[in-house]
Amino acid sequence: MTLLNLLETLLVIGMLGAALFVVRTRDLLAAVVVTAIISLVAAILFYVLQAPDVAITEAAIDAGLTTAIFLVALRKTERYEK
Amino acid sequence: MNLLLQGVAGTLILIGSLFLFLGALGVYRFPDVYNRLQAGTKSTTLGALSLILGVGLAEPAWLPKALVLMLFILLTNPVSSHAIGRASYKSGYPLWEGSIVDHCQEHDACKGGGEA
Amino acid sequence: MTRRVLAILLLLILAVALYQALARVPFGTDRMAVSRYYLDHGVQDLGGVNIVTSVVVLYRGFDTLGEVTVLFLAATGLGALLHGLALHDEKRRRTKTPPSLIMRTATRILFPLILLLGAYVFVHGHLTPGGGFPGGVVVALAYLLGFLAHDHWRVNHRAVRWIEGLAGMTYVIIGLLGLYLAGSFLANFLPPGTPGRLFSAGIIPLIYITIGFKVGSEMTGLLSEMKEITE
Amino acid sequence: MIPGWLWILAYTLIGLGVLLGLLRAFLGPKTPDRLVAVDALVTITMGLMVLLGLWYRRGIYLDIALIYGALGFIATLAIARYLEGGL
């Protein structure tokens, strides 16, 4: 188990925790912010697995575009889940 | 000469990672969002800049790209920290009870907006 | 309570099944002859250093045309949906916070830089990671930055439609040129050149430039529709 | 060459930093706290990507850090504009 494996394990556990948080929380804006963290960790994991094309697509689409679309949807609906 | 360059690069990388860690520690430990901004942007900016400069010195062929990266960090990080500070003030995030000065209260531009 | 137990049981069964299925597949070893062929012959045949883009554009170019079509349909459908939504909007807000001076000034500096970054990504698709789709999205995000920091910023919808249509048409015309000159649709009719140079790898840069323009204009049009419904 | 102990130290420090940032993003009582954590994490991630690029000796990997930094910044700005009521 090298140090890089340890880092990957930490990142995967963080990703799982973030996904659980997104499902459980009632504040949808917080869910959007934590979704940005999930895409960040996914980009690092693709990078560590040496898939730079996938990492760059993940960074471009998931970090910027998805967040903007979610925010517009939130603006048109409610911020807090009933 | 080359050994000296590698030594400088290693030192810069060490300083960079240390400051990145300290910035994250500040984000974790400080009491409210305005204090967290201090650590979360200034310290990590210095850390990332010195780490990238160290990597650029360790591999001199990458130096131009590393300089472009540093320019991007220098241009984007202050703007995002300003936006976060303004957004949290406008959305009514209260100051920590230990804070003593709030100059923004006196200006009209600071009133306003959404919900925290 | 029973539903929760059932859900956990279902998850456990799925986990055991997945484990049983994947335990026999060794991780990290390649069993596919096709990918081995691409890795061995891709650089000499086509001249693209980045094998992934060679596969996406040349070996599997027809699939990429399908992907672009799917993206076009999705953007058109979403645009139609949003256009109808703007008419029946009851939840308008009274005041909007104007963007701050720092944000506006920084956007004026950063907007051309990010546009340039997007163009770099899709022009260098055969040399560095990335390609048409991420490059187009980066271009669209530069416009998103402009929409965020300037309240009265607009794009010309007619021009966006025209760019999108022209880019799609150019893609198909390049494919038909391949059919005419080299015998099959989307065939590589330009010489591979020296691997590692900007002008190499046949038609990969041309196709990626058209894809970049197409994706960028589509996403920009979408974001601008979204900006209009939030007003 | 960069000695081995320095790699270990740098990765440990950055890994601890990522852990602390993630914790703040999960705990943070309100949304601005999480946003600060995300902003710091984007910068830390850029540093980590550049360092890993040196580890793998691939110069093209710097591009990913560049694009990630530019686009994470736009996401932070969008969420901040939503918070202050400007979107």
Short mmCIF file of C-alpha atoms in Angstrom, two decimals:
data_model
loop_
_atom_site.label_atom_id
_atom_site.label_comp_id
_atom_site.label_asym_id
_atom_site.label_seq_id
_atom_site.Cartn_x
_atom_site.Cartn_y
_atom_site.Cartn_z
CA MET A 1 0.00 0.00 0.00
CA THR A 2 1.78 3.07 -1.17
CA LEU A 3 1.07 6.63 -0.16
CA LEU A 4 -0.77 7.26 -3.43
CA ASN A 5 -3.14 4.36 -2.68
CA LEU A 6 -3.76 5.91 0.73
CA LEU A 7 -4.62 9.21 -0.94
CA GLU A 8 -7.00 7.45 -3.34
CA THR A 9 -8.72 5.67 -0.44
CA LEU A 10 -9.15 8.97 1.36
CA LEU A 11 -10.63 10.55 -1.75
CA VAL A 12 -13.05 7.68 -2.37
CA ILE A 13 -14.24 7.81 1.25
CA GLY A 14 -14.69 11.58 0.92
CA MET A 15 -16.69 11.08 -2.27
CA LEU A 16 -18.97 8.54 -0.56
CA GLY A 17 -19.50 10.92 2.36
CA ALA A 18 -20.31 13.76 -0.02
CA ALA A 19 -22.83 11.60 -1.89
CA LEU A 20 -24.51 10.62 1.40
CA PHE A 21 -24.62 14.28 2.42
CA VAL A 22 -26.21 15.29 -0.88
CA VAL A 23 -28.91 12.66 -0.49
CA ARG A 24 -29.64 13.42 3.17
CA THR A 25 -29.63 17.22 3.30
CA ARG A 26 -32.75 19.38 3.07
CA ASP A 27 -30.95 22.53 1.94
CA LEU A 28 -30.65 22.09 -1.80
CA LEU A 29 -28.11 24.89 -2.22
CA ALA A 30 -25.76 23.04 0.15
CA ALA A 31 -26.39 19.95 -1.96
CA VAL A 32 -25.30 21.86 -5.07
CA VAL A 33 -22.10 23.02 -3.35
CA VAL A 34 -21.26 19.51 -2.19
CA THR A 35 -21.99 18.17 -5.69
CA ALA A 36 -19.18 20.45 -6.86
CA ILE A 37 -16.93 18.63 -4.37
CA ILE A 38 -17.97 15.26 -5.79
CA SER A 39 -16.98 16.38 -9.29
CA LEU A 40 -13.68 17.70 -7.92
CA VAL A 41 -12.82 14.38 -6.29
CA ALA A 42 -13.89 12.53 -9.43
CA ALA A 43 -11.55 14.69 -11.49
CA ILE A 44 -8.61 13.90 -9.17
CA LEU A 45 -9.44 10.19 -9.29
CA PHE A 46 -9.56 10.13 -13.10
CA TYR A 47 -6.27 12.01 -13.05
CA VAL A 48 -4.64 9.49 -10.70
CA LEU A 49 -5.95 6.62 -12.86
CA GLN A 50 -4.15 8.32 -15.80
CA ALA A 51 -7.22 9.16 -17.87
CA PRO A 52 -6.50 12.82 -18.62
CA ASP A 53 -9.16 13.19 -21.34
CA VAL A 54 -11.89 12.00 -19.02
CA ALA A 55 -10.54 14.18 -16.22
CA ILE A 56 -10.59 17.28 -18.40
CA THR A 57 -14.16 16.57 -19.57
CA GLU A 58 -15.24 15.97 -15.99
CA ALA A 59 -13.65 19.24 -14.91
CA ALA A 60 -15.23 21.23 -17.75
CA ILE A 61 -18.75 19.87 -17.67
CA ASP A 62 -19.32 18.89 -14.07
CA ALA A 63 -17.56 21.77 -12.37
CA GLY A 64 -18.97 24.66 -14.33
CA LEU A 65 -21.96 23.80 -16.44
CA THR A 66 -23.85 21.46 -14.11
CA THR A 67 -23.55 23.91 -11.23
CA ALA A 68 -24.98 26.73 -13.33
CA ILE A 69 -27.90 24.59 -14.53
CA PHE A 70 -28.68 23.45 -10.97
CA LEU A 71 -28.60 27.05 -9.76
CA VAL A 72 -31.05 28.20 -12.43
CA ALA A 73 -33.34 25.31 -11.50
CA LEU A 74 -33.10 26.31 -7.83
CA ARG A 75 -33.92 29.91 -8.70
CA LYS A 76 -37.06 28.82 -10.51
CA THR A 77 -38.20 26.49 -7.69
CA GLU A 78 -37.71 26.26 -3.93
CA ARG A 79 -34.45 26.25 -2.05
CA TYR A 80 -35.53 24.00 0.82
CA GLU A 81 -36.86 20.51 0.40
CA LYS A 82 -40.20 19.93 2.14
CA MET B 1 24.12 24.70 -10.65
CA ASN B 2 21.61 21.97 -11.41
CA LEU B 3 21.83 20.67 -7.85
CA LEU B 4 21.16 24.18 -6.56
CA LEU B 5 18.11 24.49 -8.82
CA GLN B 6 16.77 21.16 -7.59
CA GLY B 7 17.33 22.23 -4.00
CA VAL B 8 15.43 25.47 -4.54
CA ALA B 9 12.65 23.55 -6.28
CA GLY B 10 12.35 21.07 -3.42
CA THR B 11 12.25 23.86 -0.86
CA LEU B 12 9.53 25.67 -2.81
CA ILE B 13 7.46 22.50 -3.11
CA LEU B 14 7.78 21.89 0.63
CA ILE B 15 6.78 25.48 1.45
CA GLY B 16 3.87 25.24 -0.97
CA SER B 17 2.44 22.06 0.46
CA LEU B 18 2.92 23.40 4.00
CA PHE B 19 0.93 26.53 3.16
CA LEU B 20 -1.79 24.53 1.44
CA PHE B 21 -2.12 22.44 4.60
CA LEU B 22 -2.15 25.55 6.81
CA GLY B 23 -4.85 27.11 4.64
CA ALA B 24 -7.04 24.03 4.96
CA LEU B 25 -6.38 23.98 8.72
CA GLY B 26 -7.52 27.60 8.92
CA VAL B 27 -10.64 26.81 6.94
CA TYR B 28 -11.38 24.04 9.39
CA ARG B 29 -10.57 25.85 12.65
CA PHE B 30 -11.56 29.51 12.31
CA PRO B 31 -14.85 30.63 13.88
CA ASP B 32 -16.84 32.34 11.11
CA VAL B 33 -16.86 32.68 7.36
CA TYR B 34 -14.99 36.00 7.24
CA ASN B 35 -12.11 34.56 9.25
CA ARG B 36 -12.16 31.40 7.18
CA LEU B 37 -11.79 33.46 4.03
CA GLN B 38 -8.45 34.77 5.31
CA ALA B 39 -7.00 31.30 5.47
CA GLY B 40 -8.97 29.78 2.65
CA THR B 41 -7.79 32.18 -0.01
CA LYS B 42 -4.61 34.01 0.95
CA SER B 43 -2.73 31.06 2.40
CA THR B 44 -3.77 28.63 -0.32
CA THR B 45 -2.88 31.18 -3.00
CA LEU B 46 0.64 31.50 -1.65
CA GLY B 47 0.89 27.73 -1.27
CA ALA B 48 -0.27 26.96 -4.80
CA LEU B 49 1.93 29.68 -6.30
CA SER B 50 5.11 28.47 -4.62
CA LEU B 51 4.30 24.80 -5.31
CA ILE B 52 3.75 25.47 -9.02
CA LEU B 53 6.89 27.59 -9.22
CA GLY B 54 8.81 24.76 -7.53
CA VAL B 55 7.50 22.22 -10.05
CA GLY B 56 8.37 24.59 -12.89
CA LEU B 57 11.94 24.92 -11.60
CA ALA B 58 12.30 21.18 -11.08
CA GLU B 59 11.39 20.58 -14.72
CA PRO B 60 12.54 23.70 -16.60
CA ALA B 61 10.73 22.75 -19.81
CA TRP B 62 7.43 23.26 -18.01
CA LEU B 63 8.27 26.72 -16.76
CA PRO B 64 6.16 28.71 -19.33
CA LYS B 65 3.04 26.65 -18.65
CA ALA B 66 3.66 26.95 -14.91
CA LEU B 67 3.87 30.72 -15.27
CA VAL B 68 0.53 30.75 -17.12
CA LEU B 69 -0.98 28.68 -14.29
CA MET B 70 0.38 31.14 -11.71
CA LEU B 71 -1.06 34.05 -13.67
CA PHE B 72 -4.45 32.36 -13.70
CA ILE B 73 -4.33 31.76 -9.95
CA LEU B 74 -3.32 35.37 -9.34
CA LEU B 75 -6.22 36.61 -11.45
CA THR B 76 -8.98 34.29 -10.26
CA ASN B 77 -8.43 33.66 -6.55
CA PRO B 78 -8.87 37.26 -5.28
CA VAL B 79 -12.04 37.67 -7.33
CA SER B 80 -13.64 34.51 -6.00
CA SER B 81 -12.74 35.39 -2.41
CA HIS B 82 -14.22 38.88 -2.89
CA ALA B 83 -17.38 37.34 -4.31
CA ILE B 84 -17.72 34.92 -1.38
CA GLY B 85 -17.18 37.66 1.21
CA ARG B 86 -19.69 39.98 -0.43
CA ALA B 87 -22.22 37.20 -0.88
CA SER B 88 -22.01 36.09 2.74
CA TYR B 89 -22.35 39.68 4.01
CA LYS B 90 -25.29 40.39 1.73
CA SER B 91 -27.02 37.18 2.64
CA GLY B 92 -26.95 38.19 6.31
CA TYR B 93 -24.29 35.90 7.73
CA PRO B 94 -23.61 37.29 11.24
CA LEU B 95 -20.11 38.27 12.31
CA TRP B 96 -18.38 36.22 14.99
CA GLU B 97 -19.07 37.71 18.44
CA GLY B 98 -15.36 38.39 18.92
CA SER B 99 -15.22 40.70 15.89
CA ILE B 100 -15.07 44.39 16.80
CA VAL B 101 -15.16 46.36 13.52
CA ASP B 102 -17.81 46.33 10.81
CA HIS B 103 -17.08 49.17 8.43
CA CYS B 104 -19.38 47.81 5.76
CA GLN B 105 -22.42 48.61 7.92
CA GLU B 106 -21.99 52.34 7.23
CA HIS B 107 -22.31 52.00 3.45
CA ASP B 108 -25.49 51.61 1.47
CA ALA B 109 -23.82 49.21 -0.92
CA CYS B 110 -23.67 46.52 1.75
CA LYS B 111 -27.39 46.32 2.39
CA GLY B 112 -29.38 43.84 0.57
CA GLY B 113 -30.04 40.62 -0.93
CA GLY B 114 -30.74 36.98 -0.41
CA GLU B 115 -30.67 34.40 2.35
CA ALA B 116 -27.75 32.61 3.94
CA MET C 1 -39.66 -0.70 8.17
CA THR C 2 -40.21 -3.65 5.84
CA ARG C 3 -39.43 -1.44 2.89
CA ARG C 4 -36.10 -0.51 4.43
CA VAL C 5 -35.26 -4.14 5.15
CA LEU C 6 -36.22 -5.06 1.61
CA ALA C 7 -34.06 -2.28 0.20
CA ILE C 8 -31.04 -3.39 2.26
CA LEU C 9 -31.60 -7.01 1.21
CA LEU C 10 -31.80 -5.98 -2.44
CA LEU C 11 -28.56 -3.99 -2.08
CA LEU C 12 -26.83 -6.97 -0.45
CA ILE C 13 -27.96 -9.33 -3.22
CA LEU C 14 -26.76 -6.84 -5.83
CA ALA C 15 -23.41 -6.50 -4.07
CA VAL C 16 -22.90 -10.27 -3.91
CA ALA C 17 -23.87 -10.64 -7.58
CA LEU C 18 -21.57 -7.85 -8.66
CA TYR C 19 -18.73 -9.30 -6.62
CA GLN C 20 -19.28 -12.74 -8.12
CA ALA C 21 -19.38 -11.28 -11.60
CA LEU C 22 -16.33 -9.08 -11.26
CA ALA C 23 -14.12 -11.44 -9.24
CA ARG C 24 -13.16 -13.37 -12.37
CA VAL C 25 -12.22 -10.31 -14.40
CA PRO C 26 -8.62 -9.37 -13.67
CA PHE C 27 -8.18 -5.66 -13.11
CA GLY C 28 -5.73 -3.73 -15.20
CA THR C 29 -4.94 -6.38 -17.83
CA ASP C 30 -6.08 -5.89 -21.37
CA ARG C 31 -7.94 -8.69 -23.07
CA MET C 32 -9.13 -6.73 -26.07
CA ALA C 33 -7.30 -7.11 -29.34
CA VAL C 34 -8.86 -3.97 -30.82
CA SER C 35 -7.43 -1.59 -28.23
CA ARG C 36 -4.05 -3.30 -28.58
CA TYR C 37 -4.21 -2.64 -32.33
CA TYR C 38 -5.08 1.02 -31.77
CA LEU C 39 -2.20 1.48 -29.34
CA ASP C 40 0.30 -0.23 -31.63
CA HIS C 41 -0.65 1.26 -34.98
CA GLY C 42 -2.47 4.48 -34.16
CA VAL C 43 0.48 6.84 -34.16
CA GLN C 44 2.03 5.59 -37.42
CA ASP C 45 -1.28 5.32 -39.28
CA LEU C 46 -2.86 8.61 -38.31
CA GLY C 47 -0.16 10.81 -36.78
CA GLY C 48 -2.10 11.81 -33.68
CA VAL C 49 -0.10 11.62 -30.46
CA ASN C 50 -3.22 11.44 -28.31
CA ILE C 51 -4.65 8.00 -29.12
CA VAL C 52 -7.96 8.76 -27.44
CA THR C 53 -8.77 11.52 -29.90
CA SER C 54 -7.67 9.31 -32.81
CA VAL C 55 -10.15 6.69 -31.65
CA VAL C 56 -12.92 9.22 -31.06
CA VAL C 57 -12.56 11.13 -34.31
CA LEU C 58 -11.20 8.67 -36.86
CA TYR C 59 -11.66 5.05 -35.83
CA ARG C 60 -15.07 5.80 -34.31
CA GLY C 61 -15.88 9.03 -36.12
CA PHE C 62 -19.39 8.03 -37.05
CA ASP C 63 -20.31 7.54 -33.38
CA THR C 64 -19.04 11.03 -32.67
CA LEU C 65 -21.36 12.43 -35.32
CA GLY C 66 -24.19 10.65 -33.52
CA GLU C 67 -23.11 12.15 -30.20
CA VAL C 68 -23.08 15.63 -31.69
CA THR C 69 -26.59 15.02 -33.03
CA VAL C 70 -27.81 13.88 -29.61
CA LEU C 71 -26.33 16.99 -28.02
CA PHE C 72 -27.97 19.18 -30.66
CA LEU C 73 -31.38 17.55 -30.04
CA ALA C 74 -31.01 17.93 -26.27
CA ALA C 75 -30.06 21.59 -26.55
CA THR C 76 -32.91 22.32 -28.95
CA GLY C 77 -35.45 20.54 -26.75
CA LEU C 78 -34.28 22.29 -23.60
CA GLY C 79 -34.33 25.64 -25.41
CA ALA C 80 -37.94 25.07 -26.52
CA LEU C 81 -38.89 24.03 -22.98
CA LEU C 82 -37.28 27.08 -21.39
CA HIS C 83 -38.79 29.40 -23.97
CA GLY C 84 -42.25 28.23 -22.98
CA LEU C 85 -41.41 28.52 -19.29
CA ALA C 86 -40.53 32.21 -19.47
CA LEU C 87 -44.06 33.18 -20.44
CA HIS C 88 -45.84 31.74 -17.42
CA ASP C 89 -43.58 33.02 -14.68
CA GLU C 90 -45.31 34.18 -11.51
CA LYS C 91 -42.38 34.15 -9.12
CA ARG C 92 -40.56 37.30 -10.18
CA ARG C 93 -38.39 39.02 -7.62
CA ARG C 94 -38.56 42.71 -6.94
CA THR C 95 -34.90 43.72 -6.91
CA LYS C 96 -31.69 42.11 -8.00
CA THR C 97 -28.32 42.77 -6.45
CA PRO C 98 -26.10 44.33 -9.13
CA PRO C 99 -22.68 42.74 -9.70
CA SER C 100 -19.80 44.42 -7.94
CA LEU C 101 -17.14 46.56 -9.59
CA ILE C 102 -14.36 44.06 -8.85
CA MET C 103 -16.26 41.27 -10.54
CA ARG C 104 -17.00 43.37 -13.63
CA THR C 105 -13.39 44.51 -14.01
CA ALA C 106 -11.98 41.02 -13.49
CA THR C 107 -14.42 39.61 -16.01
CA ARG C 108 -13.25 42.11 -18.59
CA ILE C 109 -9.70 40.73 -18.17
CA LEU C 110 -10.60 37.06 -17.77
CA PHE C 111 -13.20 36.66 -20.52
CA PRO C 112 -10.73 36.76 -23.45
CA LEU C 113 -8.25 34.61 -21.53
CA ILE C 114 -10.80 31.86 -20.92
CA LEU C 115 -11.99 32.06 -24.55
CA LEU C 116 -8.38 31.60 -25.59
CA LEU C 117 -8.05 28.65 -23.22
CA GLY C 118 -11.09 27.00 -24.80
CA ALA C 119 -9.72 27.56 -28.30
CA TYR C 120 -6.38 26.11 -27.17
CA VAL C 121 -8.11 23.01 -25.83
CA PHE C 122 -9.99 22.22 -29.03
CA VAL C 123 -7.26 23.16 -31.49
CA HIS C 124 -4.68 21.02 -29.63
CA GLY C 125 -7.05 18.07 -29.26
CA HIS C 126 -4.66 15.66 -31.01
CA LEU C 127 -1.64 16.74 -28.90
CA THR C 128 -2.91 17.35 -25.37
CA PRO C 129 -5.83 15.93 -23.36
CA GLY C 130 -9.17 17.44 -24.16
CA GLY C 131 -10.69 18.01 -27.51
CA GLY C 132 -13.82 19.39 -29.07
CA PHE C 133 -16.33 18.75 -26.33
CA PRO C 134 -14.38 20.13 -23.32
CA GLY C 135 -13.08 23.02 -25.43
CA GLY C 136 -16.57 23.99 -26.49
CA VAL C 137 -17.77 23.83 -22.90
CA VAL C 138 -14.87 26.07 -21.81
CA VAL C 139 -15.89 28.63 -24.47
CA ALA C 140 -19.49 28.50 -23.24
CA LEU C 141 -18.32 28.96 -19.65
CA ALA C 142 -16.48 32.12 -20.64
CA TYR C 143 -19.87 33.43 -21.78
CA LEU C 144 -21.36 32.23 -18.48
CA LEU C 145 -18.78 34.37 -16.69
CA GLY C 146 -19.91 37.35 -18.76
CA PHE C 147 -23.58 36.64 -17.99
CA LEU C 148 -22.81 36.44 -14.27
CA ALA C 149 -20.89 39.68 -14.05
CA HIS C 150 -22.83 41.92 -16.44
CA ASP C 151 -26.58 42.18 -16.04
CA HIS C 152 -27.30 43.53 -19.50
CA TRP C 153 -25.11 41.20 -21.46
CA ARG C 154 -26.77 39.45 -24.39
CA VAL C 155 -25.72 37.16 -27.18
CA ASN C 156 -27.26 37.35 -30.62
CA HIS C 157 -29.40 34.24 -30.82
CA ARG C 158 -29.60 34.34 -34.58
CA ALA C 159 -25.79 34.42 -34.89
CA VAL C 160 -25.49 31.53 -32.42
CA ARG C 161 -27.92 29.44 -34.49
CA TRP C 162 -26.00 30.25 -37.66
CA ILE C 163 -22.63 29.28 -36.17
CA GLU C 164 -24.11 26.06 -34.85
CA GLY C 165 -25.62 25.12 -38.19
CA LEU C 166 -22.51 26.01 -40.16
CA ALA C 167 -20.29 23.98 -37.81
CA GLY C 168 -22.56 20.94 -38.11
CA MET C 169 -22.65 21.31 -41.87
CA THR C 170 -18.86 21.55 -42.05
CA TYR C 171 -18.56 18.32 -40.09
CA VAL C 172 -20.80 16.47 -42.56
CA ILE C 173 -19.02 18.08 -45.54
CA ILE C 174 -15.64 16.88 -44.23
CA GLY C 175 -17.17 13.41 -43.91
CA LEU C 176 -18.48 13.55 -47.49
CA LEU C 177 -15.10 14.74 -48.74
CA GLY C 178 -13.64 11.63 -47.13
CA LEU C 179 -16.25 9.57 -48.98
CA TYR C 180 -15.29 11.23 -52.27
CA LEU C 181 -11.51 11.29 -51.88
CA ALA C 182 -10.70 8.23 -49.77
CA GLY C 183 -13.60 5.89 -50.28
CA SER C 184 -15.54 5.93 -47.00
CA PHE C 185 -17.51 8.41 -44.92
CA LEU C 186 -15.26 10.42 -42.54
CA ALA C 187 -12.13 8.75 -43.90
CA ASN C 188 -8.82 10.49 -43.32
CA PHE C 189 -7.90 12.17 -46.63
CA LEU C 190 -5.08 14.41 -45.36
CA PRO C 191 -1.52 13.15 -44.77
CA PRO C 192 -0.67 12.18 -41.17
CA GLY C 193 2.33 14.53 -41.02
CA THR C 194 4.94 14.48 -38.25
CA PRO C 195 3.48 13.23 -34.95
CA GLY C 196 3.64 15.93 -32.28
CA ARG C 197 3.27 18.93 -34.59
CA LEU C 198 0.24 21.18 -34.64
CA PHE C 199 -0.42 20.57 -38.35
CA SER C 200 -0.50 16.80 -38.26
CA ALA C 201 -2.89 13.94 -37.70
CA GLY C 202 -4.93 14.43 -40.84
CA ILE C 203 -8.48 15.67 -40.35
CA ILE C 204 -8.52 15.41 -36.53
CA PRO C 205 -7.85 19.13 -35.93
CA LEU C 206 -10.43 20.17 -38.55
CA ILE C 207 -13.14 17.99 -37.04
CA TYR C 208 -12.29 19.07 -33.52
CA ILE C 209 -12.49 22.72 -34.51
CA THR C 210 -15.96 22.21 -35.94
CA ILE C 211 -17.04 20.24 -32.87
CA GLY C 212 -15.64 22.97 -30.63
CA PHE C 213 -17.59 25.68 -32.44
CA LYS C 214 -20.74 23.57 -32.45
CA VAL C 215 -20.66 22.62 -28.76
CA GLY C 216 -19.61 26.12 -27.74
CA SER C 217 -22.43 27.84 -29.63
CA GLU C 218 -25.00 25.28 -28.45
CA MET C 219 -24.06 25.64 -24.79
CA THR C 220 -23.84 29.43 -25.08
CA GLY C 221 -27.33 29.57 -26.54
CA LEU C 222 -28.58 27.34 -23.73
CA LEU C 223 -26.96 29.46 -21.01
CA SER C 224 -28.32 32.64 -22.54
CA GLU C 225 -31.84 31.17 -22.56
CA MET C 226 -31.34 30.33 -18.90
CA LYS C 227 -30.22 33.85 -18.14
CA GLU C 228 -33.33 35.23 -19.79
CA ILE C 229 -35.73 33.10 -17.77
CA THR C 230 -34.17 34.23 -14.47
CA GLU C 231 -34.98 37.85 -15.20
CA MET D 1 16.00 14.98 -8.18
CA ILE D 2 13.45 15.54 -5.45
CA PRO D 3 14.29 13.18 -2.54
CA GLY D 4 11.79 10.56 -1.44
CA TRP D 5 11.11 11.93 2.03
CA LEU D 6 10.04 15.20 0.48
CA TRP D 7 7.45 13.46 -1.68
CA ILE D 8 6.09 11.67 1.41
CA LEU D 9 5.94 14.90 3.41
CA ALA D 10 4.29 16.89 0.62
CA TYR D 11 1.66 14.21 -0.09
CA THR D 12 0.90 13.83 3.61
CA LEU D 13 0.46 17.57 4.07
CA ILE D 14 -1.77 17.96 1.00
CA GLY D 15 -3.79 14.86 1.88
CA LEU D 16 -4.41 16.21 5.39
CA GLY D 17 -5.40 19.52 3.80
CA VAL D 18 -7.92 17.82 1.52
CA LEU D 19 -9.31 15.93 4.53
CA LEU D 20 -9.75 19.14 6.58
CA GLY D 21 -11.37 20.95 3.66
CA LEU D 22 -13.81 18.07 3.11
CA LEU D 23 -14.66 18.07 6.82
CA ARG D 24 -15.42 21.79 6.74
CA ALA D 25 -17.55 21.32 3.64
CA PHE D 26 -19.59 18.63 5.41
CA LEU D 27 -19.81 20.33 8.82
CA GLY D 28 -19.99 23.99 7.84
CA PRO D 29 -23.09 25.36 9.54
CA LYS D 30 -24.23 27.47 6.59
CA THR D 31 -23.70 27.54 2.87
CA PRO D 32 -21.01 30.30 2.79
CA ASP D 33 -18.78 28.08 4.97
CA ARG D 34 -19.12 25.23 2.52
CA LEU D 35 -18.41 27.62 -0.33
CA VAL D 36 -15.17 28.77 1.30
CA ALA D 37 -14.18 25.14 1.75
CA VAL D 38 -14.89 24.42 -1.94
CA ASP D 39 -12.86 27.43 -3.03
CA ALA D 40 -9.90 26.35 -0.92
CA LEU D 41 -10.27 22.77 -2.13
CA VAL D 42 -10.12 23.87 -5.77
CA THR D 43 -6.81 25.62 -5.15
CA ILE D 44 -5.44 22.66 -3.17
CA THR D 45 -6.53 20.35 -5.98
CA MET D 46 -4.66 22.45 -8.52
CA GLY D 47 -1.53 22.11 -6.40
CA LEU D 48 -2.06 18.36 -6.05
CA MET D 49 -2.57 17.92 -9.81
CA VAL D 50 0.63 19.84 -10.62
CA LEU D 51 2.58 17.82 -8.06
CA LEU D 52 1.22 14.54 -9.43
CA GLY D 53 2.16 15.73 -12.91
CA LEU D 54 5.76 16.05 -11.73
CA TRP D 55 5.47 12.58 -10.14
CA TYR D 56 4.31 11.03 -13.43
CA ARG D 57 6.73 13.20 -15.47
CA ARG D 58 3.97 14.20 -17.93
CA GLY D 59 3.98 17.85 -18.91
CA ILE D 60 0.56 17.70 -20.55
CA TYR D 61 -1.04 17.01 -17.20
CA LEU D 62 -0.58 20.67 -16.30
CA ASP D 63 -3.40 21.52 -18.73
CA ILE D 64 -5.93 19.74 -16.54
CA ALA D 65 -4.89 21.83 -13.54
CA LEU D 66 -5.22 24.99 -15.64
CA ILE D 67 -8.72 24.14 -16.84
CA TYR D 68 -9.81 22.95 -13.41
CA GLY D 69 -8.66 26.19 -11.80
CA ALA D 70 -10.38 28.40 -14.37
CA LEU D 71 -13.66 26.51 -14.25
CA GLY D 72 -13.88 25.91 -10.52
CA PHE D 73 -13.55 29.66 -10.20
CA ILE D 74 -16.61 30.17 -12.43
CA ALA D 75 -18.64 27.69 -10.35
CA THR D 76 -17.69 29.51 -7.13
CA LEU D 77 -18.68 32.83 -8.69
CA ALA D 78 -22.06 31.45 -9.81
CA ILE D 79 -22.90 30.14 -6.34
CA ALA D 80 -21.80 33.43 -4.76
CA ARG D 81 -24.02 35.38 -7.16
CA TYR D 82 -26.94 33.14 -6.22
CA LEU D 83 -26.28 33.74 -2.51
CA GLU D 84 -26.22 37.51 -2.79
CA GLY D 85 -29.45 37.45 -4.76
CA GLY D 86 -28.10 38.46 -8.12
CA LEU D 87 -28.80 35.46 -10.31
#
